[in-house]
Tab-separated table of C-alpha atoms in Angstrom:
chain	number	residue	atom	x	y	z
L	1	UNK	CA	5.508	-33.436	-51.485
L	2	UNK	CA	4.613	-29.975	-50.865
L	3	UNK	CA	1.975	-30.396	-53.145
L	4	UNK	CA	0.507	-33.205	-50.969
L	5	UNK	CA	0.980	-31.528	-47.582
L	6	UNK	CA	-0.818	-28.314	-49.086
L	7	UNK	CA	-3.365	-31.077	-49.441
L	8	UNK	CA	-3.499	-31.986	-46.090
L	9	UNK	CA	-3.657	-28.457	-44.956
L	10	UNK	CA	-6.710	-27.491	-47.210
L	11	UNK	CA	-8.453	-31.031	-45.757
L	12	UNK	CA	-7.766	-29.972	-42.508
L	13	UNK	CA	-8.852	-26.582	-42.677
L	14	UNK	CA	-12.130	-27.871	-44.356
L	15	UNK	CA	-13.025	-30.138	-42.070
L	16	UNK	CA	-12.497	-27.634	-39.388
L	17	UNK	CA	-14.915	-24.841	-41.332
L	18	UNK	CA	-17.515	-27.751	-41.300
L	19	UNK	CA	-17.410	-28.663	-37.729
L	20	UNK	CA	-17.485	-24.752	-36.853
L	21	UNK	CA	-20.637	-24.288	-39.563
L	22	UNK	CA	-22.079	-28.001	-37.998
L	23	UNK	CA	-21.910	-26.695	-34.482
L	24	UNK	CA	-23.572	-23.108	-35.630
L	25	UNK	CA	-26.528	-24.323	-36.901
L	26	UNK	CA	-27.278	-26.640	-33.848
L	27	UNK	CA	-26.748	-24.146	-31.858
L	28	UNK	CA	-29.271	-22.104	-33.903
L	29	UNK	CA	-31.648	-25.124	-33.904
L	30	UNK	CA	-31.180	-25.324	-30.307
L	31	UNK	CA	-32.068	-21.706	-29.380
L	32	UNK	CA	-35.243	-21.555	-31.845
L	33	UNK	CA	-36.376	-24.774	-29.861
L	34	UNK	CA	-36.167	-26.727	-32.794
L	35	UNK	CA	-33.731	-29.011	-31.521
L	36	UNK	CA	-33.241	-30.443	-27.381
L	37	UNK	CA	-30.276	-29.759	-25.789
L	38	UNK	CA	-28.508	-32.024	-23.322
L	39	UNK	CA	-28.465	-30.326	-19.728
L	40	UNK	CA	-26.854	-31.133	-16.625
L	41	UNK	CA	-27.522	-28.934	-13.992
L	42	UNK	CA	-25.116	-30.481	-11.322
L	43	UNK	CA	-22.396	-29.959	-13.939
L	44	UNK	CA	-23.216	-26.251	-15.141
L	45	UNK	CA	-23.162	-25.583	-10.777
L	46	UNK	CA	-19.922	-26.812	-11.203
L	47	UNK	CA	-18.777	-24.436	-13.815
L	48	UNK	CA	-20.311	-21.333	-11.867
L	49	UNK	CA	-18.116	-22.360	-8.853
L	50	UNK	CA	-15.111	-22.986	-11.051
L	51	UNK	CA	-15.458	-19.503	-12.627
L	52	UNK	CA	-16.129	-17.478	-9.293
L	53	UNK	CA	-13.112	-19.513	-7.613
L	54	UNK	CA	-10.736	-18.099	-10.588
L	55	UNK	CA	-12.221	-15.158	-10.388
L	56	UNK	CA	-11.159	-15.041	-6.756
L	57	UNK	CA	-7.838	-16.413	-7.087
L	58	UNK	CA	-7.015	-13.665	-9.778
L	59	UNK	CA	-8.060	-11.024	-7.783
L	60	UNK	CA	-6.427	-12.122	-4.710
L	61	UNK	CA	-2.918	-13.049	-6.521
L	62	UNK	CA	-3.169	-9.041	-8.021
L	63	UNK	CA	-4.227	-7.878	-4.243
L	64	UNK	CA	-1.101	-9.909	-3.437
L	65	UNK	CA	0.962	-8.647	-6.073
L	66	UNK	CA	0.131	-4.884	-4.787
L	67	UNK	CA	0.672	-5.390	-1.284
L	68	UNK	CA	4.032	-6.393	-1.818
L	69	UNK	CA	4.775	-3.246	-4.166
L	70	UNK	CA	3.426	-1.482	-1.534
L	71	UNK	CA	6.259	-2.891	0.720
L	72	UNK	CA	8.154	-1.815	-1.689
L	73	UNK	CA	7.722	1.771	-1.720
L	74	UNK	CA	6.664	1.640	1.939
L	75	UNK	CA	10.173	0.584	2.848
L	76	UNK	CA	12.126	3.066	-0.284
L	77	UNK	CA	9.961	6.186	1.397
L	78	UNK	CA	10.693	4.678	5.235
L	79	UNK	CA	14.710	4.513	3.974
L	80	UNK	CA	14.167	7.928	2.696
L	81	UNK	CA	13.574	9.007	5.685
L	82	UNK	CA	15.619	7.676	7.981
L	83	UNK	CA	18.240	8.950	5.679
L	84	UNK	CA	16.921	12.563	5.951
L	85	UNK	CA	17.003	12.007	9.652
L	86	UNK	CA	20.800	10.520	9.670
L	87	UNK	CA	21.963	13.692	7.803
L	88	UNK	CA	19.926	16.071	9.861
L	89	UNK	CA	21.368	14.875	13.011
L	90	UNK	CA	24.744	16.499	13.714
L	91	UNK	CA	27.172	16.847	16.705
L	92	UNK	CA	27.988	20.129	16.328
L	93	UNK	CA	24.211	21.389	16.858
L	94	UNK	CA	24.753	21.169	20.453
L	95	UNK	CA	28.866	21.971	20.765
L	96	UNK	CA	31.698	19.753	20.858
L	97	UNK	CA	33.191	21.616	23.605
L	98	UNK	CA	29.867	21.839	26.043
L	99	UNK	CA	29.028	18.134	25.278
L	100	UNK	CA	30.763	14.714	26.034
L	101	UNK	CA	32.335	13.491	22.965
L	102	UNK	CA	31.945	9.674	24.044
L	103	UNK	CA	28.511	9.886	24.422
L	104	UNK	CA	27.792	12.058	21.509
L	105	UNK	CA	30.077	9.150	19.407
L	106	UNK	CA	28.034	6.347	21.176
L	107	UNK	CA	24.530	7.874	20.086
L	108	UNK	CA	25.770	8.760	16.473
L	109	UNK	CA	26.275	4.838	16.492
L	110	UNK	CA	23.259	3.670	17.803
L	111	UNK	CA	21.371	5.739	15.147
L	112	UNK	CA	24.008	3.833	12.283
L	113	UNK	CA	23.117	0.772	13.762
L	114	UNK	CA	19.600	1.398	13.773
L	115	UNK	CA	19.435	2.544	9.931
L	116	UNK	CA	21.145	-0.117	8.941
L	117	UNK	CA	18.731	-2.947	10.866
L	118	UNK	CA	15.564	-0.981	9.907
L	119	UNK	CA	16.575	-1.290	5.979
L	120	UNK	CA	17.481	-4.966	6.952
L	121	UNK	CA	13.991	-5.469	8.562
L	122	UNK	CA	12.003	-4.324	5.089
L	123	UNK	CA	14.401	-6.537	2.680
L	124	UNK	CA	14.023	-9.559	4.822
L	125	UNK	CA	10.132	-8.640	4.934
L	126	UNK	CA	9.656	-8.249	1.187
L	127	UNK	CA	11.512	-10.820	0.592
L	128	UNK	CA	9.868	-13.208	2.711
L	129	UNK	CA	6.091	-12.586	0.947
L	130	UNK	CA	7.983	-13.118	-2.643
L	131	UNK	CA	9.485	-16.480	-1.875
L	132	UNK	CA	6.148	-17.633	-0.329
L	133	UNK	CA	3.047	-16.370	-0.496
L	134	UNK	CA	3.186	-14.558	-4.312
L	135	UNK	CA	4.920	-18.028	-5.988
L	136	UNK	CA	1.950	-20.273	-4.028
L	137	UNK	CA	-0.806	-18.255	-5.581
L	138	UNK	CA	0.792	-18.205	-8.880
L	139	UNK	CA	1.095	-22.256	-8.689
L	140	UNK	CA	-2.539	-22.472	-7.943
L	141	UNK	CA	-3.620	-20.339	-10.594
L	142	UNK	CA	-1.288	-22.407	-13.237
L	143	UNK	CA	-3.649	-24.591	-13.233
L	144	UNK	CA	-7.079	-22.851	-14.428
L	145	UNK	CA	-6.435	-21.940	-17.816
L	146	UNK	CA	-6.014	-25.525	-18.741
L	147	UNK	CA	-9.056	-26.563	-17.438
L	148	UNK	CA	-10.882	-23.781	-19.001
L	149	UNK	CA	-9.887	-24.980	-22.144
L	150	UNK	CA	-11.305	-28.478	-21.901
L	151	UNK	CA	-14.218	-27.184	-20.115
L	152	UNK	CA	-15.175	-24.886	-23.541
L	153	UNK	CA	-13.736	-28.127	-25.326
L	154	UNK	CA	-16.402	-29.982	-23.860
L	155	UNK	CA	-18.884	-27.665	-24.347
L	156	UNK	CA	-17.893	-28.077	-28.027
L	157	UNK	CA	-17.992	-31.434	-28.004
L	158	UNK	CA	-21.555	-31.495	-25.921
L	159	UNK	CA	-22.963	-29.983	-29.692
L	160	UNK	CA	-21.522	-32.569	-31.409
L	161	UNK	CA	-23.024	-34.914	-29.593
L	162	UNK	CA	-26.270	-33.263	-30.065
L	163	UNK	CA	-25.751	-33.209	-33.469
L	164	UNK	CA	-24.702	-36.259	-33.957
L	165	UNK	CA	-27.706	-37.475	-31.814
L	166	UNK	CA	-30.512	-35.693	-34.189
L	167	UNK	CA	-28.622	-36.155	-37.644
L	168	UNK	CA	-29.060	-40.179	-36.361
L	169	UNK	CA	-32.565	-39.722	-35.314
L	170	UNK	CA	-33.864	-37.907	-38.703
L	171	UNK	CA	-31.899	-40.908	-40.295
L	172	UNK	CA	-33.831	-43.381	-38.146
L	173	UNK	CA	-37.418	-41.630	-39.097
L	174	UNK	CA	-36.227	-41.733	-42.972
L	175	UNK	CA	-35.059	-44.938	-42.795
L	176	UNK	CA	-38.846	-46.239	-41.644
L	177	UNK	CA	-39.878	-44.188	-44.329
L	178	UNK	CA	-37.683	-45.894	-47.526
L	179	UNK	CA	-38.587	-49.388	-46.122
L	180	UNK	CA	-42.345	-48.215	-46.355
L	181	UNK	CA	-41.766	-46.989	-50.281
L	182	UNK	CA	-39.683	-50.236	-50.996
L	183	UNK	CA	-42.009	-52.763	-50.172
L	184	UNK	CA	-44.770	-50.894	-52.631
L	185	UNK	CA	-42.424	-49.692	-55.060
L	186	UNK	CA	-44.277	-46.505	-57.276
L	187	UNK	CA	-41.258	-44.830	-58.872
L	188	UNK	CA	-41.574	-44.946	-62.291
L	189	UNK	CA	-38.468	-46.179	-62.675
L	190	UNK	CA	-39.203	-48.935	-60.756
L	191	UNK	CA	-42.287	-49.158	-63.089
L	192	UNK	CA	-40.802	-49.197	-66.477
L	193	UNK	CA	-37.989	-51.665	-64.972
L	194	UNK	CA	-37.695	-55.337	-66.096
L	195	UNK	CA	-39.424	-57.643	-63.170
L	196	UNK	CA	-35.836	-59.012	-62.872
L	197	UNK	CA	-34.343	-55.499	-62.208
L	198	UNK	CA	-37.090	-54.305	-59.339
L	199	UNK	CA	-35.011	-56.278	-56.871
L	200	UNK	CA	-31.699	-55.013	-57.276
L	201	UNK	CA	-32.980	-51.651	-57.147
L	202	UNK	CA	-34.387	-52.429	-54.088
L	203	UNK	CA	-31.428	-54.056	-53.180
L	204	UNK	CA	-29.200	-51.021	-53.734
L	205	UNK	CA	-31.764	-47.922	-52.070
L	206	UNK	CA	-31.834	-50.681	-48.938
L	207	UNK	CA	-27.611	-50.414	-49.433
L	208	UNK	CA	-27.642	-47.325	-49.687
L	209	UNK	CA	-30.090	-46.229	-46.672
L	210	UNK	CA	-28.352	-48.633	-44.314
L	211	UNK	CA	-24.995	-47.382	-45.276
L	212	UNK	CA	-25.955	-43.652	-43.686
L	213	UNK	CA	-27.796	-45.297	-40.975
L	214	UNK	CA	-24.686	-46.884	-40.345
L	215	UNK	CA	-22.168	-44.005	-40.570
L	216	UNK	CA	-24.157	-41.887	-38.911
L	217	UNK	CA	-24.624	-44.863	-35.624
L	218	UNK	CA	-20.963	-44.659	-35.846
L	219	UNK	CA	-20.308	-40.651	-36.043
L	220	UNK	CA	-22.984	-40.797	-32.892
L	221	UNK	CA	-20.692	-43.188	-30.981
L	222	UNK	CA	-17.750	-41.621	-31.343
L	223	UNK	CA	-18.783	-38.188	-30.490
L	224	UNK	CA	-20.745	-39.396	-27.338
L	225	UNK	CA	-17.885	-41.408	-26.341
L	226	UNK	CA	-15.592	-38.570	-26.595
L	227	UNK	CA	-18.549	-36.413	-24.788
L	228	UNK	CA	-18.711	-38.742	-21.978
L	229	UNK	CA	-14.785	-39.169	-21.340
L	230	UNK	CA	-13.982	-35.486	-21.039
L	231	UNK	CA	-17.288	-35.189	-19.104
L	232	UNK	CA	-16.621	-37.306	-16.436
L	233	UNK	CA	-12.766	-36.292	-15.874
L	234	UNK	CA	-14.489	-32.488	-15.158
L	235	UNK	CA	-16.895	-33.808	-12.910
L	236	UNK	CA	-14.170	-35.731	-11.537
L	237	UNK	CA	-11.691	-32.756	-10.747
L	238	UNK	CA	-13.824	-29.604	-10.741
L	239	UNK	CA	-14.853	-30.635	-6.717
L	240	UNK	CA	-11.483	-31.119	-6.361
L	241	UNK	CA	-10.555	-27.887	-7.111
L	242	UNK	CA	-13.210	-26.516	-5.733
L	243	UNK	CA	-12.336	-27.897	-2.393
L	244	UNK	CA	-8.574	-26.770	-2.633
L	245	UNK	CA	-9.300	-22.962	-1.987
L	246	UNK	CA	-9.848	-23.200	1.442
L	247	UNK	CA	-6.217	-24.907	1.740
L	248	UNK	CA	-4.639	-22.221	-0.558
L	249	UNK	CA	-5.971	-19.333	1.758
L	250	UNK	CA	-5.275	-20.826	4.775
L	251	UNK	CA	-1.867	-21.713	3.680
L	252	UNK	CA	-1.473	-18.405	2.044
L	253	UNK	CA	-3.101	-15.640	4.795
L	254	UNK	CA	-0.923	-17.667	7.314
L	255	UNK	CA	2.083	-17.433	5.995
L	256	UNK	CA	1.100	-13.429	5.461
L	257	UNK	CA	0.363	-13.258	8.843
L	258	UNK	CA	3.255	-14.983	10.186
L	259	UNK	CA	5.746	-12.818	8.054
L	260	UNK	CA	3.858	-9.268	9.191
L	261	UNK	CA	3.536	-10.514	13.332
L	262	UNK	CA	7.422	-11.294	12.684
L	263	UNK	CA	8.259	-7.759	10.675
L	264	UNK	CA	6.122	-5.518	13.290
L	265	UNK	CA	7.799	-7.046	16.261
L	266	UNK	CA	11.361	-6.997	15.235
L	267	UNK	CA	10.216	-2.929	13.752
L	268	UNK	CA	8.599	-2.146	17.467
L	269	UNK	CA	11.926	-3.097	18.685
L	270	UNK	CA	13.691	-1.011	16.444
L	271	UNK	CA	11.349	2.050	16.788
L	272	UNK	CA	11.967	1.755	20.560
L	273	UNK	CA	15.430	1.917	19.827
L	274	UNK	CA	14.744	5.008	17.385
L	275	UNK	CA	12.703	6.907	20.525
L	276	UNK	CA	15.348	6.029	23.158
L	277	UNK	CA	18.166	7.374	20.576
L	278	UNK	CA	16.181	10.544	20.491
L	279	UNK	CA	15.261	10.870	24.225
L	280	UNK	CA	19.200	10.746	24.930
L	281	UNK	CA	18.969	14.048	22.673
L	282	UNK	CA	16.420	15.452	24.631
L	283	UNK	CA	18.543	15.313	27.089
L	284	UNK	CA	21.870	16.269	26.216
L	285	UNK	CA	19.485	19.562	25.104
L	286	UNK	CA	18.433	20.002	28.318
L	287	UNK	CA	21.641	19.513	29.708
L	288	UNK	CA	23.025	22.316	27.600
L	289	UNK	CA	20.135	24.516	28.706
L	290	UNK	CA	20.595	24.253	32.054
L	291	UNK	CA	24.750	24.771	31.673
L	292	UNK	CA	23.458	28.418	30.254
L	293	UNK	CA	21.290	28.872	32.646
L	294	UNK	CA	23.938	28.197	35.514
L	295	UNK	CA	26.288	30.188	33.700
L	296	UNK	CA	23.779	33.103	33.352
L	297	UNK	CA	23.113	32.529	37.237
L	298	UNK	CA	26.815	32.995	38.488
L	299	UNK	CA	27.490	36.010	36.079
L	300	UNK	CA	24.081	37.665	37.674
L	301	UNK	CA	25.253	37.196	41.027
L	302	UNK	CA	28.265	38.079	40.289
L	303	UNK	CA	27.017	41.745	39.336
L	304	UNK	CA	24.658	41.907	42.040
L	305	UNK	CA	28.030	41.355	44.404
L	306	UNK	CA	29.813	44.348	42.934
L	307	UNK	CA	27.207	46.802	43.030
L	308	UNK	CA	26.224	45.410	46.515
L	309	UNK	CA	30.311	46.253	47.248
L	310	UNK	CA	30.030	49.745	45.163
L	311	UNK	CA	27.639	50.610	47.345
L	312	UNK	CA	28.893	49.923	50.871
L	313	UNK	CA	31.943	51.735	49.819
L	314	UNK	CA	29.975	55.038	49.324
L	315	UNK	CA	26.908	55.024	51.779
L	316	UNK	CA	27.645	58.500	52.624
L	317	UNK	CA	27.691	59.967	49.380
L	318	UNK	CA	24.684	58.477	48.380
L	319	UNK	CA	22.777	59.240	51.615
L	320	UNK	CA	24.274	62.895	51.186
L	321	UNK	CA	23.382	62.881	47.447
L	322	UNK	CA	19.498	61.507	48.305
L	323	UNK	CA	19.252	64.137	50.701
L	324	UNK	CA	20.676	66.925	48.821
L	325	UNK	CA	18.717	66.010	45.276
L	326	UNK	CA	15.646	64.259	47.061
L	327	UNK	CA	16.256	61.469	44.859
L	328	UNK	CA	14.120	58.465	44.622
L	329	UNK	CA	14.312	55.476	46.761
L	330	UNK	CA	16.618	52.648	45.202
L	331	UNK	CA	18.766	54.930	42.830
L	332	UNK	CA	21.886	53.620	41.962
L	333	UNK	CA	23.223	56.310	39.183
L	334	UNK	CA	22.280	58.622	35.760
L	335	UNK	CA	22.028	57.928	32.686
L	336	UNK	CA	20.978	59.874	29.168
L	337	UNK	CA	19.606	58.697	26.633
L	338	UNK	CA	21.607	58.418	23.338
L	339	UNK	CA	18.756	56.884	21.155
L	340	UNK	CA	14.759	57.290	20.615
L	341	UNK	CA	13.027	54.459	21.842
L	342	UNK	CA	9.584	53.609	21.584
L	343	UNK	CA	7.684	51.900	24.290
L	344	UNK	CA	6.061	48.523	23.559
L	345	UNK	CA	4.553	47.567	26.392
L	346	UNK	CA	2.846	49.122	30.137
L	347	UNK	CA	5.928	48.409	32.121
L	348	UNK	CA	8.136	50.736	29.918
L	349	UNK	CA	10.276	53.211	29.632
L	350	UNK	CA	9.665	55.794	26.532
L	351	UNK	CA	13.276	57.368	25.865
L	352	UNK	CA	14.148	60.660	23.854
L	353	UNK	CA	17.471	62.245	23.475
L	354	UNK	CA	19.181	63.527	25.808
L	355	UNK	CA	16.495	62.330	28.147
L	356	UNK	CA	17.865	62.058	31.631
L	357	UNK	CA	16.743	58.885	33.853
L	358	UNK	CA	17.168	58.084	37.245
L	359	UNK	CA	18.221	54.599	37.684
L	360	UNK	CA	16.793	52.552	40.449
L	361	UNK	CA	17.416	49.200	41.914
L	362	UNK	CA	14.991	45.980	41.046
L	363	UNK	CA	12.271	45.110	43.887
L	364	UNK	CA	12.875	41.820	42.793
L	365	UNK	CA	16.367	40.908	41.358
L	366	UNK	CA	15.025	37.908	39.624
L	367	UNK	CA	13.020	40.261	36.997
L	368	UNK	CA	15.653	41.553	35.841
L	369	UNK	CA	16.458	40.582	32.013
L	370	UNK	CA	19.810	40.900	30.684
L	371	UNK	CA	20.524	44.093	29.047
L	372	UNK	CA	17.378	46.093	30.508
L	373	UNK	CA	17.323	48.822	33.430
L	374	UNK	CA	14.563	50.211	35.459
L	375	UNK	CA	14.131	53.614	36.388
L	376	UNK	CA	12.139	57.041	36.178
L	377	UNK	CA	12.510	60.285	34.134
L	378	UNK	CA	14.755	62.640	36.212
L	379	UNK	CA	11.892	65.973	34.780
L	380	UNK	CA	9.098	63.421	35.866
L	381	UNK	CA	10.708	62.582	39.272
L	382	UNK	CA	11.314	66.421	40.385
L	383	UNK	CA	8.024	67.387	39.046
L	384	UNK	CA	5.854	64.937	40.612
L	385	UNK	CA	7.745	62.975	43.648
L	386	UNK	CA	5.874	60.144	42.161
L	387	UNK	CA	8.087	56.516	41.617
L	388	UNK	CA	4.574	54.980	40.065
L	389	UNK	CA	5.746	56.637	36.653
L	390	UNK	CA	9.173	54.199	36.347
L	391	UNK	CA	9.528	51.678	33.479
L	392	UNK	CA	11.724	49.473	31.973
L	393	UNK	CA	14.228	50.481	29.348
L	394	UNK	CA	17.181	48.960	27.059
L	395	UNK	CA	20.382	49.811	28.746
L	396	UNK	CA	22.221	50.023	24.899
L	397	UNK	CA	19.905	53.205	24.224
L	398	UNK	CA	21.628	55.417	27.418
L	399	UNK	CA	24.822	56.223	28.437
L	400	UNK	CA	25.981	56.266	32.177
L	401	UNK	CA	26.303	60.016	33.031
């Protein structure tokens, strides 16, 4: 048994080898112009369209296929960041105490909330273009490799038709040929034969030529027969196809669209959300600002009222002092200097130790700065009477004298 199927292996194989070596040298014929070829031009039009709309299909289904893994990473770097943004944002940036726990509680869970919707938005998105649009394309392209395959088997079996066509039509030429030689018979055989033996020598090279006629008018039929049938199916369903794009990209660009009007709406909803989350932190900032500010306010005026009271309490030993020392107009006490300091700017005050300084009152209260005095070197004031040569100075850098 094994024996025998080895057999049918070797036949097979065999008659394979031929049919490959058969279809070769038509081919060969065919090229050198020894041999016609059978042309359809409606049906090769066919083929160009067939192979441009798979070429199409491909590269829109890999187009597809990286737009979605796009989404992908899109949404993983989007999560990323909201998640950089959830740890950044902290209560105790602005003070527990200053701020109003309730509403800093409320805002920490609008920002959850908001997270946790956003990721929600990209899964539902991605997952909407994989259930749809990515299986639709892959169904329509299913479909190609199959009829690319009986395409190049008809192709194959266009040669053997050919072949078929011309081994018939050399047969047909030699056949005219024999009869011609048979009915004057010249072979020395034929000759040196008996008169009663030229016949069924005849007989058999008649046998003999008709037999091939006859096999090869059969091997003809068959392989136009099998020609024709897959011919006609293809011309059959390549429109089809050809026709069904349109469909596929509607259906497929639609459903796209639909999915991203859908994502970008529900997102501009949440990224309103996002911007409203952080104007409420604009202004709880602000809010803290301007508590400083008032607080900075009342402790101002609340130094201006002393030495407003310091100085109604003493008018007469300051008008006695000014008038004894010919101090400066607006001096309010002394002070030395207990560090160097250089000046950085016009409108101050260069200090050495053990300078002393006269210091004076602010024209206008509101330039005062926290921490700074204004006044005029005491050795600059009695040499030159002149109140232009004042500055401003750090009050940390003098002592009161």
């Amino acid at each position: 048994m094994a024996e025998a199927g080895k057999g049918v292996t070797a036949g097979k194989l065999a008659v394979t080898m031929q049919k490959r070596l058969s279809r070769a040298q038509e081919k060969v014929m065919q090229k050198l112009g020894k041999a016609d070829e059978t042309k359809d031009v409606v049906f090769e039009e066919m083929v160009a369209n067939f192979n441009k709309q798979m070429g199409e299909g491909t590269k829109l289904q890999r187009d597809l296929k990286a737009y979605l893994a796009a989404v992908k990473t899109m949404h993983e770097t989007s999560r990323r960041l909201q998640d950089c943004l959830a740890d950044m944002y902290e209560p105790e940036w602005f003070g527990k105490e200053e701020m109003d726990a309730l509403v800093e509680e409320m805002i920490e869970k609008e920002m959850d909330n908001n997270l946790e919707d956003t990721d929600t938005m990209w899964l539902d998105f991605h997952q909407n273009i994989t259930d749809s649009s990515v299986p639709s394309m892959d169904s329509y392209l299913t479909q190609f490799p199959e009829i690319k395959a009986r395409i190049a088997k008809r192709d194959r079996k266009m040669v053997d038709f050919d072949s078929a066509r011309h081994h018939f039509s050399s047969l047909q030429k030699g056949k005219k040929k024999d009869e011609a030689k048979i009915a004057k018979p010249a072979a020395l055989l034929e000759m040196a034969a008996p008169s009663w033996a030229q016949g069924l020598l005849s007989a058999h090279q008649v046998a003999q030529t008709n037999l091939s006629y006859n096999q090869a008018e059969e091997e003809l039929g068959r392989a136009q027969k099998i020609f024709e049938e897959l011919n006609v199916e293809l011309q059959d369903q390549l429109p089809v196809l050809w026709d069904s794009r349109v469909g596929v990209y509607v259906n497929t660009f639609q459903s796209l669209a639909g999915h991203q009007e859908r994502f970008h709406k529900e997102m501009s909803k949440l990224s309103q959300n996002l911007n409203d989350i952080m104007t409420k932190l604009e202004e709880q900032r602000q809010l803290k600002k301007d508590g400083t500010t008032a607080t900075k306010t009342i402790a101002t005026a609340k130094s201006e009222e002393a030495n407003h009271s310091q100085a109604a309490t003493s008018p007469t030993s300051s008008a006695s002092n000014n008038s004894e020392n010919d101090l400066p107009p607006g001096f309010l006490y002394k002070v030395k200097a207990i560090h160097e300091y250089a000046a950085t700017d016009g409108d101050e005050l260069e200090l050495t130790i053990g300078d002393l300084v006269l210091v004076l009152a602010f024209d206008n209260p509101d330039e005062q700065d926290d921490g700074w005095l204004m006044g005029v070197q005491e050795a600059v004031w009695k040499r030159t009477k002149d109140i232009s040569s004042k500055g401003v100075f750090p009050e940390n850098f003098t002592q009161k004298v």
